JSON list of C-alpha atoms in Angstrom, two decimals:
[
{"chain": "K", "resi": 1, "resn": "LEU", "atom": "CA", "xyz": [11.18, 21.10, 8.75]},
{"chain": "K", "resi": 2, "resn": "PHE", "atom": "CA", "xyz": [9.31, 22.09, 5.65]},
{"chain": "K", "resi": 3, "resn": "PRO", "atom": "CA", "xyz": [6.48, 24.62, 6.07]},
{"chain": "K", "resi": 4, "resn": "TYR", "atom": "CA", "xyz": [3.87, 22.07, 4.96]},
{"chain": "K", "resi": 5, "resn": "THR", "atom": "CA", "xyz": [4.06, 20.40, 8.36]},
{"chain": "K", "resi": 6, "resn": "THR", "atom": "CA", "xyz": [2.29, 23.45, 9.79]},
{"chain": "K", "resi": 7, "resn": "LEU", "atom": "CA", "xyz": [-0.34, 23.35, 7.05]},
{"chain": "K", "resi": 8, "resn": "PHE", "atom": "CA", "xyz": [-1.15, 19.70, 7.75]},
{"chain": "K", "resi": 9, "resn": "ARG", "atom": "CA", "xyz": [-0.66, 19.72, 11.53]},
{"chain": "K", "resi": 10, "resn": "SER", "atom": "CA", "xyz": [-4.34, 19.38, 12.40]},
{"chain": "K", "resi": 11, "resn": "ARG", "atom": "CA", "xyz": [-5.37, 17.31, 9.41]},
{"chain": "K", "resi": 12, "resn": "ARG", "atom": "CA", "xyz": [-2.52, 15.06, 8.29]},
{"chain": "K", "resi": 13, "resn": "TRP", "atom": "CA", "xyz": [0.34, 13.03, 9.60]},
{"chain": "K", "resi": 14, "resn": "VAL", "atom": "CA", "xyz": [3.52, 12.96, 7.58]},
{"chain": "K", "resi": 15, "resn": "LEU", "atom": "CA", "xyz": [5.48, 9.73, 8.03]},
{"chain": "K", "resi": 16, "resn": "LYS", "atom": "CA", "xyz": [8.88, 9.77, 6.35]},
{"chain": "K", "resi": 17, "resn": "SER", "atom": "CA", "xyz": [10.23, 6.27, 6.73]},
{"chain": "K", "resi": 18, "resn": "PRO", "atom": "CA", "xyz": [10.60, 3.70, 3.97]},
{"chain": "K", "resi": 19, "resn": "ASP", "atom": "CA", "xyz": [9.94, 1.08, 6.66]},
{"chain": "K", "resi": 20, "resn": "HIS", "atom": "CA", "xyz": [6.22, 1.73, 6.21]},
{"chain": "K", "resi": 21, "resn": "LEU", "atom": "CA", "xyz": [6.46, -0.25, 2.98]},
{"chain": "K", "resi": 22, "resn": "HIS", "atom": "CA", "xyz": [6.75, -3.36, 5.17]},
{"chain": "K", "resi": 23, "resn": "SER", "atom": "CA", "xyz": [3.26, -2.82, 6.51]},
{"chain": "K", "resi": 24, "resn": "LEU", "atom": "CA", "xyz": [1.06, -1.30, 3.82]},
{"chain": "K", "resi": 25, "resn": "GLU", "atom": "CA", "xyz": [-1.81, -3.65, 4.68]},
{"chain": "K", "resi": 26, "resn": "GLU", "atom": "CA", "xyz": [-1.75, -2.47, 8.28]},
{"chain": "K", "resi": 27, "resn": "LEU", "atom": "CA", "xyz": [-1.23, 1.17, 7.29]},
{"chain": "K", "resi": 28, "resn": "PHE", "atom": "CA", "xyz": [-4.31, 1.22, 5.05]},
{"chain": "K", "resi": 29, "resn": "SER", "atom": "CA", "xyz": [-6.30, -0.76, 7.59]},
{"chain": "K", "resi": 30, "resn": "ALA", "atom": "CA", "xyz": [-5.64, 1.84, 10.29]},
{"chain": "K", "resi": 31, "resn": "PHE", "atom": "CA", "xyz": [-5.69, 4.84, 7.93]},
{"chain": "K", "resi": 32, "resn": "PRO", "atom": "CA", "xyz": [-7.95, 4.00, 4.96]},
{"chain": "K", "resi": 33, "resn": "ASP", "atom": "CA", "xyz": [-7.44, 7.48, 3.47]},
{"chain": "K", "resi": 34, "resn": "ALA", "atom": "CA", "xyz": [-3.62, 7.27, 3.63]},
{"chain": "K", "resi": 35, "resn": "MET", "atom": "CA", "xyz": [-1.58, 8.62, 0.73]},
{"chain": "K", "resi": 36, "resn": "VAL", "atom": "CA", "xyz": [1.87, 7.17, -0.01]},
{"chain": "K", "resi": 37, "resn": "ILE", "atom": "CA", "xyz": [4.57, 9.10, -1.82]},
{"chain": "K", "resi": 38, "resn": "GLN", "atom": "CA", "xyz": [7.19, 6.56, -2.75]},
{"chain": "K", "resi": 39, "resn": "THR", "atom": "CA", "xyz": [10.55, 7.91, -3.84]},
{"chain": "K", "resi": 40, "resn": "HIS", "atom": "CA", "xyz": [12.45, 5.62, -6.19]},
{"chain": "K", "resi": 41, "resn": "ARG", "atom": "CA", "xyz": [16.20, 5.55, -6.63]},
{"chain": "K", "resi": 42, "resn": "ASN", "atom": "CA", "xyz": [18.76, 3.04, -7.74]},
{"chain": "K", "resi": 43, "resn": "PRO", "atom": "CA", "xyz": [18.31, 0.29, -5.14]},
{"chain": "K", "resi": 44, "resn": "LEU", "atom": "CA", "xyz": [22.05, -0.29, -4.82]},
{"chain": "K", "resi": 45, "resn": "ASP", "atom": "CA", "xyz": [22.57, 3.34, -3.84]},
{"chain": "K", "resi": 46, "resn": "ALA", "atom": "CA", "xyz": [19.68, 3.12, -1.39]},
{"chain": "K", "resi": 47, "resn": "LEU", "atom": "CA", "xyz": [21.03, -0.18, -0.04]},
{"chain": "K", "resi": 48, "resn": "LYS", "atom": "CA", "xyz": [24.50, 1.29, 0.56]},
{"chain": "K", "resi": 49, "resn": "SER", "atom": "CA", "xyz": [22.98, 4.23, 2.40]},
{"chain": "K", "resi": 50, "resn": "SER", "atom": "CA", "xyz": [20.79, 1.95, 4.51]},
{"chain": "K", "resi": 51, "resn": "LEU", "atom": "CA", "xyz": [23.69, -0.37, 5.29]},
{"chain": "K", "resi": 52, "resn": "GLN", "atom": "CA", "xyz": [25.91, 2.49, 6.40]},
{"chain": "K", "resi": 53, "resn": "LEU", "atom": "CA", "xyz": [23.18, 3.86, 8.67]},
{"chain": "K", "resi": 54, "resn": "ASN", "atom": "CA", "xyz": [22.49, 0.42, 10.14]},
{"chain": "K", "resi": 55, "resn": "GLU", "atom": "CA", "xyz": [26.19, -0.17, 10.75]},
{"chain": "K", "resi": 56, "resn": "VAL", "atom": "CA", "xyz": [26.37, 3.02, 12.78]},
{"chain": "K", "resi": 57, "resn": "LEU", "atom": "CA", "xyz": [23.19, 2.34, 14.73]},
{"chain": "K", "resi": 58, "resn": "GLN", "atom": "CA", "xyz": [23.90, -1.31, 15.44]},
{"chain": "K", "resi": 59, "resn": "GLY", "atom": "CA", "xyz": [27.53, -0.54, 16.22]},
{"chain": "K", "resi": 60, "resn": "LEU", "atom": "CA", "xyz": [26.34, 1.54, 19.13]},
{"chain": "K", "resi": 61, "resn": "PHE", "atom": "CA", "xyz": [24.64, -1.40, 20.81]},
{"chain": "K", "resi": 62, "resn": "ILE", "atom": "CA", "xyz": [25.86, -4.75, 19.48]},
{"chain": "K", "resi": 63, "resn": "ARG", "atom": "CA", "xyz": [28.69, -6.26, 17.53]},
{"chain": "K", "resi": 64, "resn": "LEU", "atom": "CA", "xyz": [27.71, -8.40, 14.56]},
{"chain": "K", "resi": 65, "resn": "ASP", "atom": "CA", "xyz": [29.64, -10.02, 11.76]},
{"chain": "K", "resi": 66, "resn": "GLY", "atom": "CA", "xyz": [29.53, -7.33, 9.05]},
{"chain": "K", "resi": 67, "resn": "VAL", "atom": "CA", "xyz": [29.04, -9.67, 6.09]},
{"chain": "K", "resi": 68, "resn": "ASN", "atom": "CA", "xyz": [26.12, -11.44, 7.77]},
{"chain": "K", "resi": 69, "resn": "LEU", "atom": "CA", "xyz": [24.61, -8.08, 8.68]},
{"chain": "K", "resi": 70, "resn": "GLN", "atom": "CA", "xyz": [24.96, -6.81, 5.10]},
{"chain": "K", "resi": 71, "resn": "GLU", "atom": "CA", "xyz": [23.44, -9.97, 3.64]},
{"chain": "K", "resi": 72, "resn": "ARG", "atom": "CA", "xyz": [20.52, -9.87, 6.08]},
{"chain": "K", "resi": 73, "resn": "GLU", "atom": "CA", "xyz": [19.86, -6.19, 5.40]},
{"chain": "K", "resi": 74, "resn": "SER", "atom": "CA", "xyz": [20.02, -6.69, 1.64]},
{"chain": "K", "resi": 75, "resn": "ARG", "atom": "CA", "xyz": [17.51, -9.55, 1.77]},
{"chain": "K", "resi": 76, "resn": "ALA", "atom": "CA", "xyz": [15.19, -7.52, 4.04]},
{"chain": "K", "resi": 77, "resn": "PHE", "atom": "CA", "xyz": [15.44, -4.46, 1.79]},
{"chain": "K", "resi": 78, "resn": "ALA", "atom": "CA", "xyz": [14.64, -6.49, -1.34]},
{"chain": "K", "resi": 79, "resn": "GLU", "atom": "CA", "xyz": [11.74, -8.22, 0.43]},
{"chain": "K", "resi": 80, "resn": "MET", "atom": "CA", "xyz": [10.33, -4.85, 1.49]},
{"chain": "K", "resi": 81, "resn": "MET", "atom": "CA", "xyz": [10.32, -3.72, -2.15]},
{"chain": "K", "resi": 82, "resn": "GLU", "atom": "CA", "xyz": [8.72, -6.95, -3.34]},
{"chain": "K", "resi": 83, "resn": "ARG", "atom": "CA", "xyz": [6.12, -6.83, -0.57]},
{"chain": "K", "resi": 84, "resn": "SER", "atom": "CA", "xyz": [5.11, -3.29, -1.54]},
{"chain": "K", "resi": 85, "resn": "ILE", "atom": "CA", "xyz": [4.79, -4.33, -5.19]},
{"chain": "K", "resi": 86, "resn": "ARG", "atom": "CA", "xyz": [2.63, -7.33, -4.24]},
{"chain": "K", "resi": 87, "resn": "PHE", "atom": "CA", "xyz": [0.40, -5.10, -2.10]},
{"chain": "K", "resi": 88, "resn": "ARG", "atom": "CA", "xyz": [-0.03, -2.56, -4.87]},
{"chain": "K", "resi": 89, "resn": "ASP", "atom": "CA", "xyz": [-0.80, -5.30, -7.41]},
{"chain": "K", "resi": 90, "resn": "ALA", "atom": "CA", "xyz": [-3.35, -6.87, -5.05]},
{"chain": "K", "resi": 91, "resn": "HIS", "atom": "CA", "xyz": [-5.07, -3.52, -4.42]},
{"chain": "K", "resi": 92, "resn": "PRO", "atom": "CA", "xyz": [-5.57, -1.72, -7.74]},
{"chain": "K", "resi": 93, "resn": "GLU", "atom": "CA", "xyz": [-8.38, 0.26, -6.09]},
{"chain": "K", "resi": 94, "resn": "LEU", "atom": "CA", "xyz": [-5.69, 2.07, -4.08]},
{"chain": "K", "resi": 95, "resn": "ALA", "atom": "CA", "xyz": [-3.61, 3.09, -7.12]},
{"chain": "K", "resi": 96, "resn": "GLY", "atom": "CA", "xyz": [-4.62, 6.74, -6.72]},
{"chain": "K", "resi": 97, "resn": "ARG", "atom": "CA", "xyz": [-3.34, 6.71, -3.15]},
{"chain": "K", "resi": 98, "resn": "PHE", "atom": "CA", "xyz": [0.23, 6.19, -4.37]},
{"chain": "K", "resi": 99, "resn": "MET", "atom": "CA", "xyz": [2.50, 8.70, -6.02]},
{"chain": "K", "resi": 100, "resn": "ASP", "atom": "CA", "xyz": [5.79, 7.52, -7.45]},
{"chain": "K", "resi": 101, "resn": "LEU", "atom": "CA", "xyz": [8.57, 10.10, -7.45]},
{"chain": "K", "resi": 102, "resn": "SER", "atom": "CA", "xyz": [12.03, 9.71, -8.92]},
{"chain": "K", "resi": 103, "resn": "TYR", "atom": "CA", "xyz": [14.79, 10.48, -6.43]},
{"chain": "K", "resi": 104, "resn": "THR", "atom": "CA", "xyz": [16.73, 12.06, -9.29]},
{"chain": "K", "resi": 105, "resn": "ASP", "atom": "CA", "xyz": [13.81, 14.43, -9.98]},
{"chain": "K", "resi": 106, "resn": "LEU", "atom": "CA", "xyz": [13.56, 15.27, -6.29]},
{"chain": "K", "resi": 107, "resn": "ILE", "atom": "CA", "xyz": [17.25, 16.13, -6.03]},
{"chain": "K", "resi": 108, "resn": "SER", "atom": "CA", "xyz": [17.50, 17.97, -9.35]},
{"chain": "K", "resi": 109, "resn": "ASP", "atom": "CA", "xyz": [14.41, 20.16, -8.85]},
{"chain": "K", "resi": 110, "resn": "PRO", "atom": "CA", "xyz": [13.02, 19.85, -5.32]},
{"chain": "K", "resi": 111, "resn": "LEU", "atom": "CA", "xyz": [10.47, 22.66, -5.74]},
{"chain": "K", "resi": 112, "resn": "ALA", "atom": "CA", "xyz": [8.95, 21.10, -8.84]},
{"chain": "K", "resi": 113, "resn": "ALA", "atom": "CA", "xyz": [8.76, 17.79, -6.96]},
{"chain": "K", "resi": 114, "resn": "VAL", "atom": "CA", "xyz": [7.01, 19.46, -4.02]},
{"chain": "K", "resi": 115, "resn": "GLU", "atom": "CA", "xyz": [4.55, 21.14, -6.38]},
{"chain": "K", "resi": 116, "resn": "ARG", "atom": "CA", "xyz": [3.76, 17.72, -7.93]},
{"chain": "K", "resi": 117, "resn": "ILE", "atom": "CA", "xyz": [3.24, 16.27, -4.46]},
{"chain": "K", "resi": 118, "resn": "TYR", "atom": "CA", "xyz": [0.85, 19.04, -3.46]},
{"chain": "K", "resi": 119, "resn": "ARG", "atom": "CA", "xyz": [-1.12, 18.59, -6.70]},
{"chain": "K", "resi": 120, "resn": "HIS", "atom": "CA", "xyz": [-1.32, 14.84, -6.12]},
{"chain": "K", "resi": 121, "resn": "LEU", "atom": "CA", "xyz": [-2.55, 15.40, -2.56]},
{"chain": "K", "resi": 122, "resn": "ASP", "atom": "CA", "xyz": [-4.97, 18.04, -3.84]},
{"chain": "K", "resi": 123, "resn": "CYS", "atom": "CA", "xyz": [-3.61, 20.50, -1.27]},
{"chain": "K", "resi": 124, "resn": "PRO", "atom": "CA", "xyz": [-3.16, 24.21, -1.77]},
{"chain": "K", "resi": 125, "resn": "LEU", "atom": "CA", "xyz": [0.41, 25.39, -1.99]},
{"chain": "K", "resi": 126, "resn": "THR", "atom": "CA", "xyz": [0.51, 28.99, -0.88]},
{"chain": "K", "resi": 127, "resn": "GLU", "atom": "CA", "xyz": [3.02, 31.46, -2.21]},
{"chain": "K", "resi": 128, "resn": "THR", "atom": "CA", "xyz": [4.20, 31.96, 1.38]},
{"chain": "K", "resi": 129, "resn": "ALA", "atom": "CA", "xyz": [4.92, 28.25, 1.81]},
{"chain": "K", "resi": 130, "resn": "LEU", "atom": "CA", "xyz": [6.59, 28.10, -1.59]},
{"chain": "K", "resi": 131, "resn": "GLU", "atom": "CA", "xyz": [8.79, 31.08, -0.72]},
{"chain": "K", "resi": 132, "resn": "CYS", "atom": "CA", "xyz": [9.84, 29.41, 2.55]},
{"chain": "K", "resi": 133, "resn": "MET", "atom": "CA", "xyz": [10.74, 26.30, 0.59]},
{"chain": "K", "resi": 134, "resn": "ARG", "atom": "CA", "xyz": [12.75, 28.35, -1.92]},
{"chain": "K", "resi": 135, "resn": "GLN", "atom": "CA", "xyz": [14.72, 29.87, 0.94]},
{"chain": "K", "resi": 136, "resn": "PHE", "atom": "CA", "xyz": [15.26, 26.47, 2.54]},
{"chain": "K", "resi": 137, "resn": "VAL", "atom": "CA", "xyz": [16.49, 24.94, -0.72]},
{"chain": "K", "resi": 138, "resn": "GLY", "atom": "CA", "xyz": [18.70, 27.96, -1.36]},
{"chain": "K", "resi": 139, "resn": "LYS", "atom": "CA", "xyz": [20.40, 27.64, 2.02]},
{"chain": "K", "resi": 140, "resn": "SER", "atom": "CA", "xyz": [20.71, 23.88, 2.04]},
{"chain": "K", "resi": 141, "resn": "SER", "atom": "CA", "xyz": [23.70, 22.15, 0.56]},
{"chain": "K", "resi": 142, "resn": "ARG", "atom": "CA", "xyz": [23.26, 19.17, -1.68]},
{"chain": "K", "resi": 143, "resn": "TYR", "atom": "CA", "xyz": [23.45, 15.77, -0.07]},
{"chain": "K", "resi": 144, "resn": "ARG", "atom": "CA", "xyz": [27.08, 14.92, 0.48]},
{"chain": "K", "resi": 145, "resn": "ARG", "atom": "CA", "xyz": [28.21, 11.36, 0.83]},
{"chain": "K", "resi": 146, "resn": "ARG", "atom": "CA", "xyz": [30.80, 10.64, 3.44]},
{"chain": "K", "resi": 147, "resn": "GLY", "atom": "CA", "xyz": [32.68, 7.38, 3.54]},
{"chain": "K", "resi": 148, "resn": "ASN", "atom": "CA", "xyz": [30.99, 6.19, 0.37]},
{"chain": "K", "resi": 149, "resn": "ARG", "atom": "CA", "xyz": [32.19, 2.58, 0.22]},
{"chain": "K", "resi": 150, "resn": "SER", "atom": "CA", "xyz": [31.34, 0.22, -2.57]},
{"chain": "K", "resi": 151, "resn": "LEU", "atom": "CA", "xyz": [29.13, -2.82, -2.03]},
{"chain": "K", "resi": 152, "resn": "ALA", "atom": "CA", "xyz": [32.21, -5.00, -2.57]},
{"chain": "K", "resi": 153, "resn": "GLU", "atom": "CA", "xyz": [33.93, -3.22, 0.32]},
{"chain": "K", "resi": 154, "resn": "MET", "atom": "CA", "xyz": [30.84, -4.01, 2.37]},
{"chain": "K", "resi": 155, "resn": "GLY", "atom": "CA", "xyz": [31.10, -7.69, 1.49]},
{"chain": "K", "resi": 156, "resn": "LEU", "atom": "CA", "xyz": [28.37, -7.83, -1.17]},
{"chain": "K", "resi": 157, "resn": "ASP", "atom": "CA", "xyz": [28.46, -8.54, -4.90]},
{"chain": "K", "resi": 158, "resn": "SER", "atom": "CA", "xyz": [26.70, -5.74, -6.81]},
{"chain": "K", "resi": 159, "resn": "THR", "atom": "CA", "xyz": [25.70, -8.01, -9.72]},
{"chain": "K", "resi": 160, "resn": "ARG", "atom": "CA", "xyz": [24.03, -10.49, -7.37]},
{"chain": "K", "resi": 161, "resn": "GLU", "atom": "CA", "xyz": [22.45, -7.69, -5.37]},
{"chain": "K", "resi": 162, "resn": "MET", "atom": "CA", "xyz": [21.01, -6.06, -8.48]},
{"chain": "K", "resi": 163, "resn": "GLN", "atom": "CA", "xyz": [19.35, -9.38, -9.35]},
{"chain": "K", "resi": 164, "resn": "ARG", "atom": "CA", "xyz": [17.42, -9.13, -6.07]},
{"chain": "K", "resi": 165, "resn": "PHE", "atom": "CA", "xyz": [15.97, -5.82, -7.24]},
{"chain": "K", "resi": 166, "resn": "GLN", "atom": "CA", "xyz": [15.34, -6.70, -10.89]},
{"chain": "K", "resi": 167, "resn": "ASN", "atom": "CA", "xyz": [11.54, -6.73, -10.55]},
{"chain": "K", "resi": 168, "resn": "TYR", "atom": "CA", "xyz": [11.55, -3.41, -8.69]},
{"chain": "K", "resi": 169, "resn": "CYS", "atom": "CA", "xyz": [13.79, -1.74, -11.31]},
{"chain": "K", "resi": 170, "resn": "VAL", "atom": "CA", "xyz": [11.65, -2.98, -14.19]},
{"chain": "K", "resi": 171, "resn": "ARG", "atom": "CA", "xyz": [8.42, -1.97, -12.41]},
{"chain": "K", "resi": 172, "resn": "PHE", "atom": "CA", "xyz": [9.50, 1.60, -11.71]},
{"chain": "K", "resi": 173, "resn": "GLY", "atom": "CA", "xyz": [11.76, 2.23, -14.71]},
{"chain": "K", "resi": 174, "resn": "ILE", "atom": "CA", "xyz": [15.02, 2.40, -12.81]},
{"chain": "K", "resi": 175, "resn": "PRO", "atom": "CA", "xyz": [18.15, 1.76, -14.85]},
{"chain": "K", "resi": 176, "resn": "SER", "atom": "CA", "xyz": [19.98, -1.32, -13.62]},
{"chain": "K", "resi": 177, "resn": "ALA", "atom": "CA", "xyz": [23.42, 0.20, -14.15]}
]
């Protein structure tokens, strides 16, 4: 856990699931002062990661045809992105409640990303908290991919899949290659 969870314990909830993008209307209805930090990365990389996680989780409980599962997950993932874009377009008054953060920036300089987040949230970032984060980042290894299969090996065509995410890539300046 990052030290900021202690700072916000009595005042803020920190939800860390991209699934909340499915329900932004409900989120802002229940929590009108919500702030959303949306991390953007190449959607095909995110899709592969999501598919691999879902394969593991669903493999524990049910057996499904892999290609149908991949297709369903890809459609759902693309729809989640489109739904979040539609919500943001329909609610320009909430623009300040969103912060867009490049995944590449987060990975390449996590402390700078955290400082940007704190500034956006207008929260103090103490030297003690920053030092704890420095130590955490220093001890942590970079994200390592295991079993990194291609979309083709998962039964999906990357060109067709990228077309699903064209609007998202254009909107958030994500290279399509």
